[in-house]
PDB file of C-alpha atoms in Angstrom:
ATOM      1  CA  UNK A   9     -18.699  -5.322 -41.634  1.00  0.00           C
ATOM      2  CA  UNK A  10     -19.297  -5.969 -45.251  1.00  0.00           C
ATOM      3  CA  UNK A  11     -21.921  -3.351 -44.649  1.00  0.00           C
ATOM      4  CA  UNK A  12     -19.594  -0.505 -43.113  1.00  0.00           C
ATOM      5  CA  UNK A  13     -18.104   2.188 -45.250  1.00  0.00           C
ATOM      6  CA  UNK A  14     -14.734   1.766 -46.409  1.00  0.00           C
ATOM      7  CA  UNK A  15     -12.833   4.447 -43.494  1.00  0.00           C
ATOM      8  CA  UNK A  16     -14.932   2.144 -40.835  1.00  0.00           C
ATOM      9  CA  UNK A  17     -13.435  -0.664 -41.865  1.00  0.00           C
ATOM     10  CA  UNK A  18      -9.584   0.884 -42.358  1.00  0.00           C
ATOM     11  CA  UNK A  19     -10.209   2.578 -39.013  1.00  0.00           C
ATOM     12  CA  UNK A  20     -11.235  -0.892 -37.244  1.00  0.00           C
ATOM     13  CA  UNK A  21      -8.518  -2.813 -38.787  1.00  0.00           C
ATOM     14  CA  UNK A  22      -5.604   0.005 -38.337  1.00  0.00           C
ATOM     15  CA  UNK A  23      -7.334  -0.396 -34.307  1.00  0.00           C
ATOM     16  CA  UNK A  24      -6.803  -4.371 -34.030  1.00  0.00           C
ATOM     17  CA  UNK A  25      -3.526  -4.148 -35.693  1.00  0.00           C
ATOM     18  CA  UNK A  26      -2.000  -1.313 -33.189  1.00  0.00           C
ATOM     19  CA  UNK A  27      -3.950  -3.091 -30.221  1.00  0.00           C
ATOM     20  CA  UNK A  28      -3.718  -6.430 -30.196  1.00  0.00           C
ATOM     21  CA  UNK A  29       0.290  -7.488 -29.967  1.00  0.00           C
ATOM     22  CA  UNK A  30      -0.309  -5.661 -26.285  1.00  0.00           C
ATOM     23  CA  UNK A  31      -4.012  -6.942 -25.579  1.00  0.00           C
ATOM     24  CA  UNK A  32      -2.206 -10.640 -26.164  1.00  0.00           C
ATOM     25  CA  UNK A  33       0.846 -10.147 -23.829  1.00  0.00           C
ATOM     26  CA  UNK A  34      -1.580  -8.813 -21.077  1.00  0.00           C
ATOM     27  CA  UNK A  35      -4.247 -11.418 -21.867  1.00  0.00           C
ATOM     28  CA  UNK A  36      -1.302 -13.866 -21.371  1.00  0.00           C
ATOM     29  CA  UNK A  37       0.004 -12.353 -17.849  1.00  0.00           C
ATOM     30  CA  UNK A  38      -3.931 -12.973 -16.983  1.00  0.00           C
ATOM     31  CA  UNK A  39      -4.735 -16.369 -18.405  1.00  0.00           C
ATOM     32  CA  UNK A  40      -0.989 -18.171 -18.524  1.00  0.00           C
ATOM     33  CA  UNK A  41      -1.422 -20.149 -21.503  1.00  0.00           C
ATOM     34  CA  UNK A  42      -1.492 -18.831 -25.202  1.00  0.00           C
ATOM     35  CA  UNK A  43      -4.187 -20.396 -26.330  1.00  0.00           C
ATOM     36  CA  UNK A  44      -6.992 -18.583 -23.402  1.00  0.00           C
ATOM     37  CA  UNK A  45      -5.393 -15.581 -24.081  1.00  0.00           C
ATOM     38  CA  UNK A  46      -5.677 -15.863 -28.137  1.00  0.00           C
ATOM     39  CA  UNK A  47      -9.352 -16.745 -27.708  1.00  0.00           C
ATOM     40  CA  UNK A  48     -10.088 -13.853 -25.048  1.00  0.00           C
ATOM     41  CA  UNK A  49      -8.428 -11.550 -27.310  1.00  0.00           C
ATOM     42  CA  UNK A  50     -10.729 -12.792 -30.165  1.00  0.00           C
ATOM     43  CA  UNK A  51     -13.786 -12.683 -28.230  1.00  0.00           C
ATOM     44  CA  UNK A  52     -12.917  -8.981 -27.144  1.00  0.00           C
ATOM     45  CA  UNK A  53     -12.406  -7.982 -30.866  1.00  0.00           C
ATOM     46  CA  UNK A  54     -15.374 -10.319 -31.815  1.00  0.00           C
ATOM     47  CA  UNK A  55     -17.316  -7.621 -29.627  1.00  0.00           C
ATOM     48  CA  UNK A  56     -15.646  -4.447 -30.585  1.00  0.00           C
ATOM     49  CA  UNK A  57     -16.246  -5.204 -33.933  1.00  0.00           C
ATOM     50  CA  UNK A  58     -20.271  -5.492 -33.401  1.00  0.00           C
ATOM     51  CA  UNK A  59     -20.158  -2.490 -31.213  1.00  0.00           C
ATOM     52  CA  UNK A  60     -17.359  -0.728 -33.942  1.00  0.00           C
ATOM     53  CA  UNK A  61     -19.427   1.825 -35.946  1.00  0.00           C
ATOM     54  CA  UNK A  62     -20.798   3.481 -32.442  1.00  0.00           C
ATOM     55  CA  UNK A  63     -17.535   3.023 -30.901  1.00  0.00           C
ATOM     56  CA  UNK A  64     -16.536   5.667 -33.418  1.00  0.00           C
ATOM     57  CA  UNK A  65     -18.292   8.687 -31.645  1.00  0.00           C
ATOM     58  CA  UNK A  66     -17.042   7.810 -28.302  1.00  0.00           C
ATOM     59  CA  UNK A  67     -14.613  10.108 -26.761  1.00  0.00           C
ATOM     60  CA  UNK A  68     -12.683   7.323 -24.992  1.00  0.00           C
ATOM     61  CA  UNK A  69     -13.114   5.141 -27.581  1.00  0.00           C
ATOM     62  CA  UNK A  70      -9.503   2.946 -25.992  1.00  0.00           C
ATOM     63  CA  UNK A  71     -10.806   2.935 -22.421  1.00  0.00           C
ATOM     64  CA  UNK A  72     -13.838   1.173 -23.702  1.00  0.00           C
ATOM     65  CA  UNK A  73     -12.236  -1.526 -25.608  1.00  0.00           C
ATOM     66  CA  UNK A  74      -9.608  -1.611 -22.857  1.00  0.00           C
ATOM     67  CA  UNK A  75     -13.132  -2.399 -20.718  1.00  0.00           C
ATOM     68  CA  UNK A  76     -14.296  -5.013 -23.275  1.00  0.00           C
ATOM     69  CA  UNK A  77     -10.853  -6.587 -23.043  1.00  0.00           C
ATOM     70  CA  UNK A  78     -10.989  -6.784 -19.360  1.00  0.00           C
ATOM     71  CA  UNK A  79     -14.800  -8.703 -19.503  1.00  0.00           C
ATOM     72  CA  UNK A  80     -13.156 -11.438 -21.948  1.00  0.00           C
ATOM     73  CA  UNK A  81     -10.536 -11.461 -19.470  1.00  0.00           C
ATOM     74  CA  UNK A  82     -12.735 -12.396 -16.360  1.00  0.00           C
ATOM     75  CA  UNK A  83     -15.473 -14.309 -18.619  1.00  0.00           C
ATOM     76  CA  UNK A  84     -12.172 -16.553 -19.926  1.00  0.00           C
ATOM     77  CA  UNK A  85     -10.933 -17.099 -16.580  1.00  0.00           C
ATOM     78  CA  UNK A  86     -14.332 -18.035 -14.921  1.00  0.00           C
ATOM     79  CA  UNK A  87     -14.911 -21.054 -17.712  1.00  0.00           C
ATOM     80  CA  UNK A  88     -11.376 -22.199 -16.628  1.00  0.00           C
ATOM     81  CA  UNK A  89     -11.796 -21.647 -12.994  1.00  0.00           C
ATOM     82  CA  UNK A  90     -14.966 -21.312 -11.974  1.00  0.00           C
ATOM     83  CA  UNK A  91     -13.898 -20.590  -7.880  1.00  0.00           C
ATOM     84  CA  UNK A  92     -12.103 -18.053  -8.644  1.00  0.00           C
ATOM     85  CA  UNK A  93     -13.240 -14.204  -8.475  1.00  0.00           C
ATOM     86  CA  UNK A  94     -10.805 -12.316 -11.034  1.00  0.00           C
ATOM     87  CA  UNK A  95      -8.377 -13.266 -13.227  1.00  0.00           C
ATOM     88  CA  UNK A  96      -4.512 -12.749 -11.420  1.00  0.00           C
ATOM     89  CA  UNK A  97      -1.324 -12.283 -12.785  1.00  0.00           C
ATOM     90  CA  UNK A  98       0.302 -15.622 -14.229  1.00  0.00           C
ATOM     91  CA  UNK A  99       3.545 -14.712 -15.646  1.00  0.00           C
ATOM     92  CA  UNK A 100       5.694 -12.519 -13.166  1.00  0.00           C
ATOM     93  CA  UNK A 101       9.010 -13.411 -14.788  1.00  0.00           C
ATOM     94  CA  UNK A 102       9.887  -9.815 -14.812  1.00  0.00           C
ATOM     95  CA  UNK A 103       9.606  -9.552 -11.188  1.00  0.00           C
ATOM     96  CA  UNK A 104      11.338 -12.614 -10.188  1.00  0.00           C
ATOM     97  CA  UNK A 105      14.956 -11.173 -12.668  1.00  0.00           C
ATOM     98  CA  UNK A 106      14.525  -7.775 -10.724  1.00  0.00           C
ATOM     99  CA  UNK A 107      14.403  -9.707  -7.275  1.00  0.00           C
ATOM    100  CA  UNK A 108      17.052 -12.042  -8.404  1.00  0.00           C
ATOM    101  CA  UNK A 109      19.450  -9.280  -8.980  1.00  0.00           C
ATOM    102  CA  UNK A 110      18.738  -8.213  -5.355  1.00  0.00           C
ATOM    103  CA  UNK A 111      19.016 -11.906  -3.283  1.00  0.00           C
ATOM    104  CA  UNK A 112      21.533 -14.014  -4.165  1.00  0.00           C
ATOM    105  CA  UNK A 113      19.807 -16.608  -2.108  1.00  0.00           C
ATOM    106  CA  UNK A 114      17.611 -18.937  -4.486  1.00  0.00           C
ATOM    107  CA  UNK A 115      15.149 -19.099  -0.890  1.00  0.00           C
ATOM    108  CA  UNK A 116      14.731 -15.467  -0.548  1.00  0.00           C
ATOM    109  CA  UNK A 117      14.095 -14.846  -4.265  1.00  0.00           C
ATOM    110  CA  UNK A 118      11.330 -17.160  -3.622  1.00  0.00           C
ATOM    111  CA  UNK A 119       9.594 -16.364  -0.442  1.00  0.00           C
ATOM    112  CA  UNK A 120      10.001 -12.786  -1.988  1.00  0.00           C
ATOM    113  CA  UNK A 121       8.897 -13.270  -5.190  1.00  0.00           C
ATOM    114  CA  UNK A 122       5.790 -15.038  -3.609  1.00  0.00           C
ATOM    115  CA  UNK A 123       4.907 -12.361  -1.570  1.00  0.00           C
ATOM    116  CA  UNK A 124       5.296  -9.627  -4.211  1.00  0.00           C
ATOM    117  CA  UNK A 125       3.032 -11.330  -6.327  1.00  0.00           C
ATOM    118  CA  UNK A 126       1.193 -11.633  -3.445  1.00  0.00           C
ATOM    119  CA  UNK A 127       0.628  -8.057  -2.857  1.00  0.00           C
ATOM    120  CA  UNK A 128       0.183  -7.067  -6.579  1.00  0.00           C
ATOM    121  CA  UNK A 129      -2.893  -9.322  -6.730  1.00  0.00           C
ATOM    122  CA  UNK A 130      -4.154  -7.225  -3.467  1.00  0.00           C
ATOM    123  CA  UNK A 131      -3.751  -3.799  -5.416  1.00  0.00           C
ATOM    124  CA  UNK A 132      -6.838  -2.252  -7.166  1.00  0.00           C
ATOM    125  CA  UNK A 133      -7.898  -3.243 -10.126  1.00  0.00           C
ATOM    126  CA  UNK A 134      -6.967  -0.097 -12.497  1.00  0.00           C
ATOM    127  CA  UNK A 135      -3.277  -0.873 -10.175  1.00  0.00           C
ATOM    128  CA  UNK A 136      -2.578  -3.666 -10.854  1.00  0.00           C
ATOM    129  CA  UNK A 137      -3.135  -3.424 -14.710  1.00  0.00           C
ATOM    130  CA  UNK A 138      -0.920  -0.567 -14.603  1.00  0.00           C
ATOM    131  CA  UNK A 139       1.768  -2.153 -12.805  1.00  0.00           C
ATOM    132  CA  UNK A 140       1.418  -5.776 -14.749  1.00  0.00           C
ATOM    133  CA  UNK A 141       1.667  -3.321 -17.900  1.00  0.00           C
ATOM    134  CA  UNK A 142       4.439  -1.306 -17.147  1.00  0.00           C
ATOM    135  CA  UNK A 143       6.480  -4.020 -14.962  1.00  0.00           C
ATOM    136  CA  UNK A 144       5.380  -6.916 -16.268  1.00  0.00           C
ATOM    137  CA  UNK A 145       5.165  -6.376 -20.074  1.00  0.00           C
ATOM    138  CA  UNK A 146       8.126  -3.140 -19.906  1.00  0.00           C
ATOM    139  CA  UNK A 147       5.624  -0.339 -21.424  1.00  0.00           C
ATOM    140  CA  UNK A 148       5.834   3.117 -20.630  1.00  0.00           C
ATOM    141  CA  UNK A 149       3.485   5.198 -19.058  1.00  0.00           C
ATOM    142  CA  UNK A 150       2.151   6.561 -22.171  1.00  0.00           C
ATOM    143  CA  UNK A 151       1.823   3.110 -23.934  1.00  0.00           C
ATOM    144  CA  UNK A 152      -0.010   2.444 -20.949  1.00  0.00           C
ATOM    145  CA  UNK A 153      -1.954   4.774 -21.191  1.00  0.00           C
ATOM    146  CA  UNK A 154      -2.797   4.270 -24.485  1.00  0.00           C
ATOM    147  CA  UNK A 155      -3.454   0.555 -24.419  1.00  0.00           C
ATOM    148  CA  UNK A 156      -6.289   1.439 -21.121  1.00  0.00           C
ATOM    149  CA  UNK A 157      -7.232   4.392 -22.996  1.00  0.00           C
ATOM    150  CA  UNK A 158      -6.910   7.025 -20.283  1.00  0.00           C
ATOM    151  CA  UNK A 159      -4.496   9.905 -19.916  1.00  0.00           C
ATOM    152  CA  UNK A 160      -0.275   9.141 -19.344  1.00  0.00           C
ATOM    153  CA  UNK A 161      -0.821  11.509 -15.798  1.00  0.00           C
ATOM    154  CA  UNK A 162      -3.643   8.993 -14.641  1.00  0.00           C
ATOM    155  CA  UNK A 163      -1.412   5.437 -15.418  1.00  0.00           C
ATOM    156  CA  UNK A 164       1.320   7.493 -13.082  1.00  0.00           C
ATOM    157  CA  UNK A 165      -0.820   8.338 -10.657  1.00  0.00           C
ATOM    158  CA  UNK A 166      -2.120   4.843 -10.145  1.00  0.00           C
ATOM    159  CA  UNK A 167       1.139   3.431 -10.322  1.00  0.00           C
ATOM    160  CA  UNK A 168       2.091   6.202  -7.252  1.00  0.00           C
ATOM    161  CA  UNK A 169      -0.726   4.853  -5.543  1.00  0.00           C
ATOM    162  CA  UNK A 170       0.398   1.033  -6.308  1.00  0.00           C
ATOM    163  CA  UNK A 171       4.201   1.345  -5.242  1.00  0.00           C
ATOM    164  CA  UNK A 172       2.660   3.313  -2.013  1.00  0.00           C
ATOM    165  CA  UNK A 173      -0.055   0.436  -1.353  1.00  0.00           C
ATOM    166  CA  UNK A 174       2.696  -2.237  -2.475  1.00  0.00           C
ATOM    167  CA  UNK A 175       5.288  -0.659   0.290  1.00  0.00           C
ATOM    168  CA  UNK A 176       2.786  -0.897   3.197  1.00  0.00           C
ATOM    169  CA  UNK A 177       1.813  -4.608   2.176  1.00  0.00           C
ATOM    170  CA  UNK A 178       5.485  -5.657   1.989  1.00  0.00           C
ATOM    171  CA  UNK A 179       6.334  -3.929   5.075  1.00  0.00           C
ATOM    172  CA  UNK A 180       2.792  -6.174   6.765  1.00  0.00           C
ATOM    173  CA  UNK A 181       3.966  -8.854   5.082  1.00  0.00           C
ATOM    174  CA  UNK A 182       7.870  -9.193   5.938  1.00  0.00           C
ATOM    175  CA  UNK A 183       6.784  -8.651   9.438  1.00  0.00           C
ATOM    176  CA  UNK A 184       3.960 -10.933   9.726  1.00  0.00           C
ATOM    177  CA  UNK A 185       6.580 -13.296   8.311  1.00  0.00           C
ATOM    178  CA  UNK A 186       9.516 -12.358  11.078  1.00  0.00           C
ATOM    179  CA  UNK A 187       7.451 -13.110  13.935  1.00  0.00           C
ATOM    180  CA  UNK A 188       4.912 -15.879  12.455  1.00  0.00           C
ATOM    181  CA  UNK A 189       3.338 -15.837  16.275  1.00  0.00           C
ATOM    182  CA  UNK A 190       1.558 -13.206  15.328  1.00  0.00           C
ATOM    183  CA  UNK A 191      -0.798 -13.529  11.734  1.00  0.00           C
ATOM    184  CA  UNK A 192      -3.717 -11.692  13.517  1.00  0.00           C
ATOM    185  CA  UNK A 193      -1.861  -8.351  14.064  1.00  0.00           C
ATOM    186  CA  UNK A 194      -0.869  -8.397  10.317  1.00  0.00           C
ATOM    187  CA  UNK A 195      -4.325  -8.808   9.099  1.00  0.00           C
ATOM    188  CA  UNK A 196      -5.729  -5.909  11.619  1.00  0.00           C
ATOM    189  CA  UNK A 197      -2.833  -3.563   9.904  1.00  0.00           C
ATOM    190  CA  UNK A 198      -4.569  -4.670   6.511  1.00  0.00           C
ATOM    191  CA  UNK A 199      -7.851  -4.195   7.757  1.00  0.00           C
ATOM    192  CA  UNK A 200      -7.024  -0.805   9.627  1.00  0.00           C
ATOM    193  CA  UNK A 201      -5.599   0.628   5.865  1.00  0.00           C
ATOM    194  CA  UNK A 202      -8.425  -0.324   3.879  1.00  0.00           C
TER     195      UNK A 202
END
């Protein structure tokens, strides 16, 4: 860096300083603990500072570090849990207050808030961020759009598609869980969609 020209280096730091407050909150919603998600968000500006002065002349210069972000994310979460395939949603506080004010029963809340979190972990990748973003950590659309780097009309239409893919596995799931005789017909309704 010592290297770089002084706008390089205003332009990186201006970047981490608008970037990572929100890379942190999502990193947390990944990893559940803020010390993993302090040293994936490190390791993802560690790299976007190496990769910086090219970065420069891309045209979707967010998307990439959004991308960078997202490898942290998975490499952070394999080291703590090797089984595992991706990292999943640990904080889903917002979506247990929204289903509290909805069940006054502390059982439903749970079984609901369960299978909610359920389903979001089901959703597509580019989905779920944009629902764990925009639920989860209360952005807009446009910040949303700006913290993955893609266009406000693309985080709406892949939250459309997540609230229509989140409907049909709520509806598989509430009735796989009415009649519990029958788990096979629920997963040939998932299979059948996909």
């Amino acid at each position: 860096m010592s290297q770089w020209d002084p706008a390089a280096r205003l332009s990186y730091w201006a970047f981490h300083a608008n970037r990572r407050p929100a890379y942190m909150r999502f990193a947390y919603l990944q990893l559940g603990s803020d010390a993993a998600a302090e040293e994936a968000v490190d390791a993802a500006f560690d790299s976007i500072m190496d990769e910086w002065l090219r970065m420069l002349h891309m045209d979707r210069l967010d998307a990439y570090a959004w991308t960078v972000l997202k490898h942290c994310l998975v490499d952070r979460q394999r080291r703590r849990h090797p089984w595992q395939q991706r990292p999943e949603p640990m904080d889903i506080s917002a979506f247990e207050a929204a289903l509290k004010e909805a069940h006054a029963d502390q059982y439903e809340v749970l079984t609901d808030t369960i299978r909610f979190y359920s389903a979001v972990s089901r959703l597509a990748e580019r989905q779920r961020d944009s629902v764990l973003l925009r639920y989860g950590l209360q952005c807009t659309p446009g910040e949303a759009a700006a913290v993955m780097g893609v266009d406000e009309a693309t985080v709406r239409s892949y939250l459309g598609q997540a609230h229509r893919r989140l409907a049909r596995l709520l509806a598989t799931s509430a009735a796989s869980a009415a009649s519990p005789a029958s788990p096979a017909s629920a997963e040939s309704a998932e299979s059948a969609e996909s």
